[in-house]
């Protein structure tokens, strides 16, 4: 098919797809959008994602014959380990499926991300895949996308502007719930009797919409034990704002943990658990506990992501668990969704079997600032401890060295 005709079909298809996106689509379609909203009867772009869950890399041979089009991939920062993986997988997957890509990292600076996205639009991208630094700060850039009728996939973190079309992430509430439930089990709180265990909490970045989902999932899991006295937050710092970590920064988490330890635990009070929302914050907390905690008991510390340094700490016993999210699978789902949007298919749970990856289609849990529900594909997170590190090796995305430490393969 000639590129021009494909382009016209894509543009029509985008209008059809956007019509059911996060904001209901009305804001997203430009005033001069083509009137027809019917999906093309036939395109050369097979929408099925044939990549199986275990095989993270789209096979170039199976790839759609040049789906055509340029995809702008905007990642927040290279300073947090996972986004390097996300960027690399997305770039690799889209290229293998015949797309051109532009991949940027915005150094955790919102203005830079707005700039990067505007440059992508000026460069003629057909679709944007964005992991927002601040879910509230992309309005200017996304208005530009809406004017040009460019679909936007909110990747991992929800963009709160209605110009975003769909959301691909993990079940973020469940991530937090798994962390909280892990602590409940590890301390055997159901059988605590008269005993009280002491806990502290470190949450994520207030600008990241995910952070409150992680926090709430975890709090809901431990709340019954705070209520019945089996758990006690010695510092009294429980509210999200009191325990949040701007930018998810390890140093910030370290600094606050040191303060808490010197203010509330220097007298020999025993610390039993520290609920951390992710691995970058767990790294700081673990460092503080290792160097500044006077007690000799093992402190249960949670995390999320499977960053290499944290997996090493899990092997060494200084971090207890992490909630692993296979971001290679997240990119497979994103590619399949992108293809479906560009092919003008209806976007709903009927797409899931073609992903080859377990996930849910959720139209209730995520809302934009304007209160519109954002249709979301949510993948399933897993608990990783010292006992099932082999599960990570089995994904093919990590190798285990002779020393028992894991290294990521990308
Ligand atoms: C991601 C987490 C990550 C955190 C910091 C969140 O939005 O979902 O996986 O740990 O950002 O990068």
mmCIF file of C-alpha atoms and ligand atoms in Angstrom:
data_model
loop_
_atom_site.group_PDB
_atom_site.id
_atom_site.type_symbol
_atom_site.label_atom_id
_atom_site.label_comp_id
_atom_site.label_asym_id
_atom_site.label_seq_id
_atom_site.Cartn_x
_atom_site.Cartn_y
_atom_site.Cartn_z
ATOM 1 C CA UNK A 1 0.000 0.000 0.000
ATOM 2 C CA UNK A 2 1.267 3.434 -0.862
ATOM 3 C CA UNK A 3 2.356 5.462 2.097
ATOM 4 C CA UNK A 4 0.002 8.332 1.225
ATOM 5 C CA UNK A 5 -3.063 6.118 1.245
ATOM 6 C CA UNK A 6 -1.924 4.420 4.443
ATOM 7 C CA UNK A 7 -1.448 7.850 5.979
ATOM 8 C CA UNK A 8 -4.992 8.863 5.079
ATOM 9 C CA UNK A 9 -6.361 5.633 6.500
ATOM 10 C CA UNK A 10 -4.344 6.040 9.667
ATOM 11 C CA UNK A 11 -5.584 9.553 10.157
ATOM 12 C CA UNK A 12 -9.184 8.369 9.795
ATOM 13 C CA UNK A 13 -8.507 5.432 12.062
ATOM 14 C CA UNK A 14 -6.998 7.653 14.729
ATOM 15 C CA UNK A 15 -10.145 9.728 14.911
ATOM 16 C CA UNK A 16 -12.190 6.569 15.365
ATOM 17 C CA UNK A 17 -9.884 5.287 18.078
ATOM 18 C CA UNK A 18 -9.542 8.561 19.883
ATOM 19 C CA UNK A 19 -13.298 8.765 20.133
ATOM 20 C CA UNK A 20 -13.207 6.324 23.028
ATOM 21 C CA UNK A 21 -9.974 7.461 24.695
ATOM 22 C CA UNK A 22 -9.420 8.895 28.190
ATOM 23 C CA UNK A 23 -11.181 12.176 27.584
ATOM 24 C CA UNK A 24 -14.028 10.781 25.531
ATOM 25 C CA UNK A 25 -12.133 12.012 22.482
ATOM 26 C CA UNK A 26 -14.038 15.227 21.910
ATOM 27 C CA UNK A 27 -11.146 17.390 22.933
ATOM 28 C CA UNK A 28 -8.694 15.262 21.035
ATOM 29 C CA UNK A 29 -10.185 15.524 17.578
ATOM 30 C CA UNK A 30 -9.153 18.687 15.756
ATOM 31 C CA UNK A 31 -11.771 21.021 14.314
ATOM 32 C CA UNK A 32 -10.819 20.018 10.779
ATOM 33 C CA UNK A 33 -10.684 16.309 11.463
ATOM 34 C CA UNK A 34 -11.877 14.186 8.568
ATOM 35 C CA UNK A 35 -15.610 13.699 8.852
ATOM 36 C CA UNK A 36 -15.599 9.938 8.237
ATOM 37 C CA UNK A 37 -14.969 7.914 11.362
ATOM 38 C CA UNK A 38 -15.155 4.462 9.860
ATOM 39 C CA UNK A 39 -12.195 2.223 10.279
ATOM 40 C CA UNK A 40 -10.588 1.189 7.018
ATOM 41 C CA UNK A 41 -11.947 -2.084 5.735
ATOM 42 C CA UNK A 42 -8.481 -3.359 5.120
ATOM 43 C CA UNK A 43 -4.984 -2.221 5.904
ATOM 44 C CA UNK A 44 -1.643 -3.881 5.481
ATOM 45 C CA UNK A 45 -1.101 -3.713 9.206
ATOM 46 C CA UNK A 46 -1.992 -6.899 11.032
ATOM 47 C CA UNK A 47 -2.952 -5.812 14.511
ATOM 48 C CA UNK A 48 -2.091 -9.022 16.317
ATOM 49 C CA UNK A 49 0.904 -8.909 18.628
ATOM 50 C CA UNK A 50 2.368 -12.315 18.127
ATOM 51 C CA UNK A 51 5.047 -11.963 20.736
ATOM 52 C CA UNK A 52 4.503 -14.487 23.522
ATOM 53 C CA UNK A 53 4.812 -13.423 27.138
ATOM 54 C CA UNK A 54 8.170 -15.110 27.613
ATOM 55 C CA UNK A 55 9.677 -13.682 24.484
ATOM 56 C CA UNK A 56 10.296 -10.049 25.236
ATOM 57 C CA UNK A 57 11.619 -9.138 21.843
ATOM 58 C CA UNK A 58 9.300 -8.830 18.892
ATOM 59 C CA UNK A 59 10.566 -11.138 16.217
ATOM 60 C CA UNK A 60 11.482 -9.069 13.201
ATOM 61 C CA UNK A 61 10.242 -11.852 10.913
ATOM 62 C CA UNK A 62 6.786 -11.773 12.490
ATOM 63 C CA UNK A 63 6.663 -8.001 12.519
ATOM 64 C CA UNK A 64 3.969 -6.205 10.622
ATOM 65 C CA UNK A 65 5.198 -5.319 7.166
ATOM 66 C CA UNK A 66 6.272 -1.769 7.906
ATOM 67 C CA UNK A 67 3.228 -0.592 9.767
ATOM 68 C CA UNK A 68 4.734 2.716 8.808
ATOM 69 C CA UNK A 69 4.624 5.748 10.902
ATOM 70 C CA UNK A 70 6.852 7.373 13.409
ATOM 71 C CA UNK A 71 6.479 6.837 17.136
ATOM 72 C CA UNK A 72 7.687 9.370 19.691
ATOM 73 C CA UNK A 73 8.773 7.616 22.889
ATOM 74 C CA UNK A 74 9.206 10.037 25.787
ATOM 75 C CA UNK A 75 10.729 8.575 28.963
ATOM 76 C CA UNK A 76 11.237 10.543 32.196
ATOM 77 C CA UNK A 77 14.863 9.968 33.135
ATOM 78 C CA UNK A 78 17.841 7.708 32.741
ATOM 79 C CA UNK A 79 18.832 8.137 36.353
ATOM 80 C CA UNK A 80 16.283 5.572 37.590
ATOM 81 C CA UNK A 81 17.179 2.122 36.339
ATOM 82 C CA UNK A 82 13.873 0.899 35.006
ATOM 83 C CA UNK A 83 13.280 3.687 32.475
ATOM 84 C CA UNK A 84 16.453 2.743 30.641
ATOM 85 C CA UNK A 85 14.937 -0.694 30.185
ATOM 86 C CA UNK A 86 11.527 0.640 29.191
ATOM 87 C CA UNK A 87 13.057 2.998 26.642
ATOM 88 C CA UNK A 88 15.246 0.286 25.161
ATOM 89 C CA UNK A 89 12.451 -2.312 24.962
ATOM 90 C CA UNK A 90 9.941 0.120 23.450
ATOM 91 C CA UNK A 91 12.452 1.343 20.913
ATOM 92 C CA UNK A 92 13.453 -2.192 19.996
ATOM 93 C CA UNK A 93 9.867 -3.482 19.779
ATOM 94 C CA UNK A 94 8.551 -0.650 17.646
ATOM 95 C CA UNK A 95 11.540 -0.777 15.304
ATOM 96 C CA UNK A 96 11.216 -4.538 14.908
ATOM 97 C CA UNK A 97 7.564 -4.008 13.954
ATOM 98 C CA UNK A 98 8.547 -1.626 11.184
ATOM 99 C CA UNK A 99 8.094 1.750 12.844
ATOM 100 C CA UNK A 100 10.484 4.636 12.961
ATOM 101 C CA UNK A 101 11.125 5.834 16.495
ATOM 102 C CA UNK A 102 12.317 8.904 18.347
ATOM 103 C CA UNK A 103 13.358 8.103 21.928
ATOM 104 C CA UNK A 104 14.015 10.845 24.470
ATOM 105 C CA UNK A 105 14.797 11.039 28.178
ATOM 106 C CA UNK A 106 13.960 14.336 29.889
ATOM 107 C CA UNK A 107 16.286 14.254 32.896
ATOM 108 C CA UNK A 108 13.276 14.353 35.258
ATOM 109 C CA UNK A 109 12.603 17.951 34.201
ATOM 110 C CA UNK A 110 9.005 18.626 33.169
ATOM 111 C CA UNK A 111 9.898 21.600 30.956
ATOM 112 C CA UNK A 112 12.342 19.448 29.093
ATOM 113 C CA UNK A 113 9.701 16.760 28.613
ATOM 114 C CA UNK A 114 7.266 19.336 27.197
ATOM 115 C CA UNK A 115 10.038 20.478 24.883
ATOM 116 C CA UNK A 116 10.933 16.936 23.840
ATOM 117 C CA UNK A 117 7.307 16.167 23.010
ATOM 118 C CA UNK A 118 6.904 19.398 21.056
ATOM 119 C CA UNK A 119 9.997 18.500 19.034
ATOM 120 C CA UNK A 120 8.536 15.086 18.303
ATOM 121 C CA UNK A 121 5.331 16.675 17.065
ATOM 122 C CA UNK A 122 7.330 19.049 14.889
ATOM 123 C CA UNK A 123 9.160 15.979 13.594
ATOM 124 C CA UNK A 124 5.888 14.508 12.353
ATOM 125 C CA UNK A 125 5.304 11.610 14.759
ATOM 126 C CA UNK A 126 2.123 9.596 14.208
ATOM 127 C CA UNK A 127 1.767 8.581 17.834
ATOM 128 C CA UNK A 128 3.220 9.433 21.224
ATOM 129 C CA UNK A 129 4.102 6.971 23.990
ATOM 130 C CA UNK A 130 4.758 8.986 27.139
ATOM 131 C CA UNK A 131 5.820 8.108 30.679
ATOM 132 C CA UNK A 132 5.143 11.465 32.323
ATOM 133 C CA UNK A 133 7.460 13.041 34.866
ATOM 134 C CA UNK A 134 4.497 14.987 36.194
ATOM 135 C CA UNK A 135 1.055 13.770 35.136
ATOM 136 C CA UNK A 136 -0.298 17.300 35.436
ATOM 137 C CA UNK A 137 2.389 19.188 33.583
ATOM 138 C CA UNK A 138 2.069 18.181 29.950
ATOM 139 C CA UNK A 139 -0.948 20.247 28.937
ATOM 140 C CA UNK A 140 0.859 22.518 26.489
ATOM 141 C CA UNK A 141 2.520 19.655 24.668
ATOM 142 C CA UNK A 142 -0.593 17.518 24.606
ATOM 143 C CA UNK A 143 -2.801 20.294 23.328
ATOM 144 C CA UNK A 144 -0.408 20.341 20.387
ATOM 145 C CA UNK A 145 -0.888 16.588 19.974
ATOM 146 C CA UNK A 146 -4.681 16.950 20.070
ATOM 147 C CA UNK A 147 -4.588 19.737 17.492
ATOM 148 C CA UNK A 148 -2.686 17.446 15.164
ATOM 149 C CA UNK A 149 -4.898 14.492 16.023
ATOM 150 C CA UNK A 150 -1.962 12.450 17.295
ATOM 151 C CA UNK A 151 -2.951 9.609 19.616
ATOM 152 C CA UNK A 152 -1.154 9.477 22.958
ATOM 153 C CA UNK A 153 -0.553 6.336 25.010
ATOM 154 C CA UNK A 154 0.055 7.117 28.680
ATOM 155 C CA UNK A 155 2.828 4.671 29.441
ATOM 156 C CA UNK A 156 3.091 3.322 32.997
ATOM 157 C CA UNK A 157 2.159 6.677 34.590
ATOM 158 C CA UNK A 158 -1.218 8.223 33.850
ATOM 159 C CA UNK A 159 -1.240 11.610 32.134
ATOM 160 C CA UNK A 160 -4.065 13.566 33.689
ATOM 161 C CA UNK A 161 -4.778 15.655 30.617
ATOM 162 C CA UNK A 162 -7.715 14.472 28.506
ATOM 163 C CA UNK A 163 -5.680 14.443 25.318
ATOM 164 C CA UNK A 164 -4.162 11.127 26.352
ATOM 165 C CA UNK A 165 -5.926 8.280 24.595
ATOM 166 C CA UNK A 166 -5.219 5.067 26.514
ATOM 167 C CA UNK A 167 -3.215 3.903 29.485
ATOM 168 C CA UNK A 168 -0.862 0.913 29.682
ATOM 169 C CA UNK A 169 0.547 0.080 33.093
ATOM 170 C CA UNK A 170 0.684 -2.531 35.807
ATOM 171 C CA UNK A 171 -2.061 -2.798 38.392
ATOM 172 C CA UNK A 172 -0.529 -0.126 40.595
ATOM 173 C CA UNK A 173 -2.896 -0.573 43.522
ATOM 174 C CA UNK A 174 -2.021 -4.285 43.578
ATOM 175 C CA UNK A 175 1.703 -3.438 43.640
ATOM 176 C CA UNK A 176 1.160 -1.633 46.953
ATOM 177 C CA UNK A 177 -1.189 -4.315 48.218
ATOM 178 C CA UNK A 178 1.443 -7.009 47.601
ATOM 179 C CA UNK A 179 3.983 -4.975 49.583
ATOM 180 C CA UNK A 180 1.586 -4.491 52.511
ATOM 181 C CA UNK A 181 0.459 -8.122 52.465
ATOM 182 C CA UNK A 182 4.066 -9.261 52.423
ATOM 183 C CA UNK A 183 4.742 -7.370 55.652
ATOM 184 C CA UNK A 184 1.587 -8.767 57.253
ATOM 185 C CA UNK A 185 2.790 -12.300 56.477
ATOM 186 C CA UNK A 186 6.458 -11.780 57.257
ATOM 187 C CA UNK A 187 5.650 -10.434 60.743
ATOM 188 C CA UNK A 188 2.787 -12.935 61.141
ATOM 189 C CA UNK A 189 0.545 -10.084 62.263
ATOM 190 C CA UNK A 190 -2.519 -12.279 62.287
ATOM 191 C CA UNK A 191 -1.025 -14.102 65.242
ATOM 192 C CA UNK A 192 0.596 -11.104 66.911
ATOM 193 C CA UNK A 193 -1.399 -11.558 70.123
ATOM 194 C CA UNK A 194 -0.377 -8.758 72.485
ATOM 195 C CA UNK A 195 2.831 -8.040 70.639
ATOM 196 C CA UNK A 196 3.269 -4.763 68.737
ATOM 197 C CA UNK A 197 5.592 -4.508 65.738
ATOM 198 C CA UNK A 198 7.086 -1.203 64.650
ATOM 199 C CA UNK A 199 6.942 0.034 61.085
ATOM 200 C CA UNK A 200 7.885 3.105 59.038
ATOM 201 C CA UNK A 201 6.711 4.085 55.576
ATOM 202 C CA UNK A 202 8.409 5.671 52.561
ATOM 203 C CA UNK A 203 6.228 6.519 49.560
ATOM 204 C CA UNK A 204 6.924 7.877 46.082
ATOM 205 C CA UNK A 205 6.863 11.088 44.113
ATOM 206 C CA UNK A 206 3.726 13.237 44.585
ATOM 207 C CA UNK A 207 3.940 14.318 40.917
ATOM 208 C CA UNK A 208 3.644 10.677 39.801
ATOM 209 C CA UNK A 209 0.033 9.551 39.679
ATOM 210 C CA UNK A 210 1.131 5.971 40.440
ATOM 211 C CA UNK A 211 2.596 6.911 43.820
ATOM 212 C CA UNK A 212 -0.727 7.267 45.610
ATOM 213 C CA UNK A 213 -1.979 3.973 44.150
ATOM 214 C CA UNK A 214 1.064 2.128 45.516
ATOM 215 C CA UNK A 215 0.684 3.904 48.850
ATOM 216 C CA UNK A 216 -3.051 3.247 49.140
ATOM 217 C CA UNK A 217 -2.765 -0.437 48.202
ATOM 218 C CA UNK A 218 -0.138 -0.924 50.898
ATOM 219 C CA UNK A 219 -1.969 1.089 53.545
ATOM 220 C CA UNK A 220 -5.194 -0.831 52.912
ATOM 221 C CA UNK A 221 -3.318 -4.091 53.509
ATOM 222 C CA UNK A 222 -1.759 -3.004 56.809
ATOM 223 C CA UNK A 223 -4.556 -0.768 58.144
ATOM 224 C CA UNK A 224 -6.365 -3.546 60.086
ATOM 225 C CA UNK A 225 -3.143 -4.156 62.033
ATOM 226 C CA UNK A 226 -2.587 -0.453 62.702
ATOM 227 C CA UNK A 227 -6.163 -0.403 63.960
ATOM 228 C CA UNK A 228 -5.812 -3.403 66.270
ATOM 229 C CA UNK A 229 -2.423 -2.338 67.616
ATOM 230 C CA UNK A 230 -0.354 -5.162 66.118
ATOM 231 C CA UNK A 231 1.498 -2.517 64.079
ATOM 232 C CA UNK A 232 2.688 0.877 65.233
ATOM 233 C CA UNK A 233 4.248 3.706 63.217
ATOM 234 C CA UNK A 234 6.680 4.994 65.829
ATOM 235 C CA UNK A 235 7.402 8.283 64.026
ATOM 236 C CA UNK A 236 3.675 8.863 63.579
ATOM 237 C CA UNK A 237 4.451 9.771 59.944
ATOM 238 C CA UNK A 238 1.743 8.043 57.952
ATOM 239 C CA UNK A 239 0.017 10.526 55.643
ATOM 240 C CA UNK A 240 1.155 10.354 52.040
ATOM 241 C CA UNK A 241 2.535 13.896 52.124
ATOM 242 C CA UNK A 242 4.582 13.161 55.229
ATOM 243 C CA UNK A 243 6.222 10.063 53.744
ATOM 244 C CA UNK A 244 6.448 11.017 50.036
ATOM 245 C CA UNK A 245 9.788 11.152 48.198
ATOM 246 C CA UNK A 246 9.942 13.871 45.516
ATOM 247 C CA UNK A 247 11.506 12.530 42.333
ATOM 248 C CA UNK A 248 11.691 9.027 43.861
ATOM 249 C CA UNK A 249 15.241 10.007 44.845
ATOM 250 C CA UNK A 250 17.410 7.542 46.754
ATOM 251 C CA UNK A 251 19.239 10.342 48.583
ATOM 252 C CA UNK A 252 15.986 11.934 49.722
ATOM 253 C CA UNK A 253 14.728 8.584 51.040
ATOM 254 C CA UNK A 254 18.085 8.013 52.737
ATOM 255 C CA UNK A 255 18.018 11.435 54.406
ATOM 256 C CA UNK A 256 14.511 11.040 55.766
ATOM 257 C CA UNK A 257 15.206 7.499 56.984
ATOM 258 C CA UNK A 258 18.301 8.712 58.839
ATOM 259 C CA UNK A 259 16.219 11.439 60.500
ATOM 260 C CA UNK A 260 13.536 8.995 61.536
ATOM 261 C CA UNK A 261 16.098 6.542 62.920
ATOM 262 C CA UNK A 262 17.957 9.171 64.929
ATOM 263 C CA UNK A 263 14.764 10.798 66.217
ATOM 264 C CA UNK A 264 12.737 7.701 67.144
ATOM 265 C CA UNK A 265 14.955 4.633 67.284
ATOM 266 C CA UNK A 266 18.236 5.843 68.807
ATOM 267 C CA UNK A 267 16.949 4.799 72.251
ATOM 268 C CA UNK A 268 16.957 1.129 71.237
ATOM 269 C CA UNK A 269 13.340 0.946 70.030
ATOM 270 C CA UNK A 270 13.063 -2.029 67.699
ATOM 271 C CA UNK A 271 12.206 -1.392 64.040
ATOM 272 C CA UNK A 272 10.524 -4.393 62.400
ATOM 273 C CA UNK A 273 9.551 -3.260 58.928
ATOM 274 C CA UNK A 274 9.952 -0.390 56.506
ATOM 275 C CA UNK A 275 7.378 -0.231 53.756
ATOM 276 C CA UNK A 276 9.040 1.309 50.696
ATOM 277 C CA UNK A 277 7.046 1.930 47.535
ATOM 278 C CA UNK A 278 9.861 1.135 45.101
ATOM 279 C CA UNK A 279 13.469 0.095 44.742
ATOM 280 C CA UNK A 280 15.053 3.551 44.396
ATOM 281 C CA UNK A 281 13.564 4.571 47.748
ATOM 282 C CA UNK A 282 14.274 1.144 49.284
ATOM 283 C CA UNK A 283 17.915 1.598 48.348
ATOM 284 C CA UNK A 284 18.140 4.752 50.489
ATOM 285 C CA UNK A 285 16.201 3.233 53.370
ATOM 286 C CA UNK A 286 18.320 0.074 53.313
ATOM 287 C CA UNK A 287 21.466 2.161 53.411
ATOM 288 C CA UNK A 288 20.157 4.118 56.421
ATOM 289 C CA UNK A 289 19.079 0.963 58.249
ATOM 290 C CA UNK A 290 22.424 -0.707 57.554
ATOM 291 C CA UNK A 291 24.474 2.236 58.811
ATOM 292 C CA UNK A 292 22.255 4.023 61.347
ATOM 293 C CA UNK A 293 19.950 1.480 62.977
ATOM 294 C CA UNK A 294 21.201 0.337 66.364
ATOM 295 C CA UNK A 295 19.198 -2.909 66.550
ATOM 296 C CA UNK A 296 20.457 -6.289 65.350
ATOM 297 C CA UNK A 297 17.176 -7.773 64.089
ATOM 298 C CA UNK A 298 16.456 -8.098 60.384
ATOM 299 C CA UNK A 299 14.181 -5.288 59.228
ATOM 300 C CA UNK A 300 11.641 -6.314 56.572
ATOM 301 C CA UNK A 301 12.069 -3.865 53.686
ATOM 302 C CA UNK A 302 9.853 -3.859 50.588
ATOM 303 C CA UNK A 303 10.524 -2.502 47.114
ATOM 304 C CA UNK A 304 9.366 -2.541 43.528
ATOM 305 C CA UNK A 305 11.023 -2.985 40.107
ATOM 306 C CA UNK A 306 13.839 -5.507 40.419
ATOM 307 C CA UNK A 307 16.665 -2.993 40.039
ATOM 308 C CA UNK A 308 20.054 -4.714 40.033
ATOM 309 C CA UNK A 309 21.327 -3.060 43.232
ATOM 310 C CA UNK A 310 18.148 -4.068 45.063
ATOM 311 C CA UNK A 311 18.312 -7.644 43.807
ATOM 312 C CA UNK A 312 21.844 -7.746 45.206
ATOM 313 C CA UNK A 313 20.501 -6.487 48.541
ATOM 314 C CA UNK A 314 17.837 -9.200 48.436
ATOM 315 C CA UNK A 315 20.551 -11.833 47.934
ATOM 316 C CA UNK A 316 22.528 -10.255 50.810
ATOM 317 C CA UNK A 317 19.411 -10.130 53.018
ATOM 318 C CA UNK A 318 19.332 -6.349 53.545
ATOM 319 C CA UNK A 319 16.172 -5.867 51.427
ATOM 320 C CA UNK A 320 13.457 -8.477 51.790
ATOM 321 C CA UNK A 321 11.335 -8.357 48.655
ATOM 322 C CA UNK A 322 10.590 -6.433 45.515
ATOM 323 C CA UNK A 323 7.446 -6.314 43.408
ATOM 324 C CA UNK A 324 8.637 -7.178 39.947
ATOM 325 C CA UNK A 325 7.012 -5.706 36.869
ATOM 326 C CA UNK A 326 8.112 -7.202 33.568
ATOM 327 C CA UNK A 327 8.554 -4.001 31.576
ATOM 328 C CA UNK A 328 9.456 -5.945 28.473
ATOM 329 C CA UNK A 329 5.896 -7.284 28.527
ATOM 330 C CA UNK A 330 4.636 -3.752 29.151
ATOM 331 C CA UNK A 331 6.280 -2.675 25.922
ATOM 332 C CA UNK A 332 4.810 -5.656 24.047
ATOM 333 C CA UNK A 333 1.315 -4.629 25.170
ATOM 334 C CA UNK A 334 2.040 -1.011 24.238
ATOM 335 C CA UNK A 335 3.135 -1.982 20.745
ATOM 336 C CA UNK A 336 0.068 -4.170 20.221
ATOM 337 C CA UNK A 337 -2.215 -1.383 21.448
ATOM 338 C CA UNK A 338 -0.464 1.160 19.216
ATOM 339 C CA UNK A 339 -0.947 -1.080 16.193
ATOM 340 C CA UNK A 340 -4.614 -1.553 17.020
ATOM 341 C CA UNK A 341 -5.142 2.194 17.406
ATOM 342 C CA UNK A 342 -3.407 2.889 14.125
ATOM 343 C CA UNK A 343 -5.432 0.173 12.419
ATOM 344 C CA UNK A 344 -8.653 1.741 13.700
ATOM 345 C CA UNK A 345 -9.685 -1.312 15.682
ATOM 346 C CA UNK A 346 -12.013 -0.971 18.601
ATOM 347 C CA UNK A 347 -9.991 -0.805 21.770
ATOM 348 C CA UNK A 348 -11.353 -3.068 24.468
ATOM 349 C CA UNK A 349 -10.734 -6.380 26.233
ATOM 350 C CA UNK A 350 -11.105 -8.303 22.989
ATOM 351 C CA UNK A 351 -7.533 -7.225 22.180
ATOM 352 C CA UNK A 352 -6.050 -8.991 25.202
ATOM 353 C CA UNK A 353 -5.703 -12.508 23.726
ATOM 354 C CA UNK A 354 -3.605 -11.040 20.921
ATOM 355 C CA UNK A 355 -1.150 -9.589 23.484
ATOM 356 C CA UNK A 356 -0.178 -13.074 24.677
ATOM 357 C CA UNK A 357 0.334 -11.468 28.086
ATOM 358 C CA UNK A 358 -1.862 -11.600 31.163
ATOM 359 C CA UNK A 359 -3.528 -8.260 31.743
ATOM 360 C CA UNK A 360 -6.872 -6.658 32.514
ATOM 361 C CA UNK A 361 -8.861 -4.041 30.641
ATOM 362 C CA UNK A 362 -9.996 -1.576 33.284
ATOM 363 C CA UNK A 363 -12.304 1.319 32.494
ATOM 364 C CA UNK A 364 -12.993 2.359 36.088
ATOM 365 C CA UNK A 365 -9.829 2.784 38.138
ATOM 366 C CA UNK A 366 -8.036 5.669 36.442
ATOM 367 C CA UNK A 367 -9.416 9.158 35.958
ATOM 368 C CA UNK A 368 -8.099 12.282 34.288
ATOM 369 C CA UNK A 369 -8.193 15.637 36.108
ATOM 370 C CA UNK A 370 -11.494 16.384 34.425
ATOM 371 C CA UNK A 371 -12.962 13.249 35.980
ATOM 372 C CA UNK A 372 -13.053 11.186 32.776
ATOM 373 C CA UNK A 373 -12.257 7.499 33.082
ATOM 374 C CA UNK A 374 -9.224 6.394 31.143
ATOM 375 C CA UNK A 375 -9.426 2.973 29.451
ATOM 376 C CA UNK A 376 -6.453 1.069 30.822
ATOM 377 C CA UNK A 377 -4.590 -2.142 30.119
ATOM 378 C CA UNK A 378 -3.086 -3.284 33.414
ATOM 379 C CA UNK A 379 -0.461 -6.020 33.613
ATOM 380 C CA UNK A 380 0.103 -8.271 36.610
ATOM 381 C CA UNK A 381 2.945 -7.634 39.116
ATOM 382 C CA UNK A 382 4.748 -10.430 41.031
ATOM 383 C CA UNK A 383 6.494 -10.725 44.379
ATOM 384 C CA UNK A 384 10.191 -11.595 44.188
ATOM 385 C CA UNK A 385 12.184 -12.668 47.244
ATOM 386 C CA UNK A 386 15.461 -14.499 47.810
ATOM 387 C CA UNK A 387 13.534 -17.753 47.318
ATOM 388 C CA UNK A 388 12.269 -17.196 43.775
ATOM 389 C CA UNK A 389 15.019 -15.180 42.098
ATOM 390 C CA UNK A 390 15.194 -17.967 39.548
ATOM 391 C CA UNK A 391 11.801 -16.763 38.243
ATOM 392 C CA UNK A 392 13.560 -13.630 37.038
ATOM 393 C CA UNK A 393 16.282 -15.647 35.344
ATOM 394 C CA UNK A 394 13.543 -17.714 33.695
ATOM 395 C CA UNK A 395 12.148 -14.593 31.986
ATOM 396 C CA UNK A 396 15.390 -14.439 30.030
ATOM 397 C CA UNK A 397 15.774 -10.830 31.136
ATOM 398 C CA UNK A 398 18.335 -11.520 33.892
ATOM 399 C CA UNK A 399 21.301 -13.797 34.297
ATOM 400 C CA UNK A 400 22.687 -15.087 37.581
ATOM 401 C CA UNK A 401 26.413 -14.899 38.153
ATOM 402 C CA UNK A 402 28.495 -17.450 40.090
ATOM 403 C CA UNK A 403 28.229 -15.104 43.085
ATOM 404 C CA UNK A 404 24.406 -15.508 42.984
ATOM 405 C CA UNK A 405 23.847 -11.869 41.984
ATOM 406 C CA UNK A 406 21.576 -11.008 39.074
ATOM 407 C CA UNK A 407 22.371 -8.802 36.105
ATOM 408 C CA UNK A 408 19.803 -7.511 33.655
ATOM 409 C CA UNK A 409 20.403 -8.550 30.082
ATOM 410 C CA UNK A 410 19.620 -5.152 28.583
HETATM 411 C C1 LIG B 1 6.897 3.334 38.297
HETATM 412 C C2 LIG B 1 7.774 2.518 39.220
HETATM 413 C C3 LIG B 1 9.072 3.257 39.484
HETATM 414 C C4 LIG B 1 8.851 4.705 39.861
HETATM 415 C C5 LIG B 1 10.137 5.480 39.916
HETATM 416 C C6 LIG B 1 6.715 4.708 38.884
HETATM 417 O O1 LIG B 1 5.873 5.463 38.101
HETATM 418 O O2 LIG B 1 5.662 2.690 38.099
HETATM 419 O O3 LIG B 1 8.017 1.274 38.611
HETATM 420 O O4 LIG B 1 9.758 2.641 40.515
HETATM 421 O O5 LIG B 1 7.983 5.330 38.953
HETATM 422 O O6 LIG B 1 10.810 5.417 38.721
#
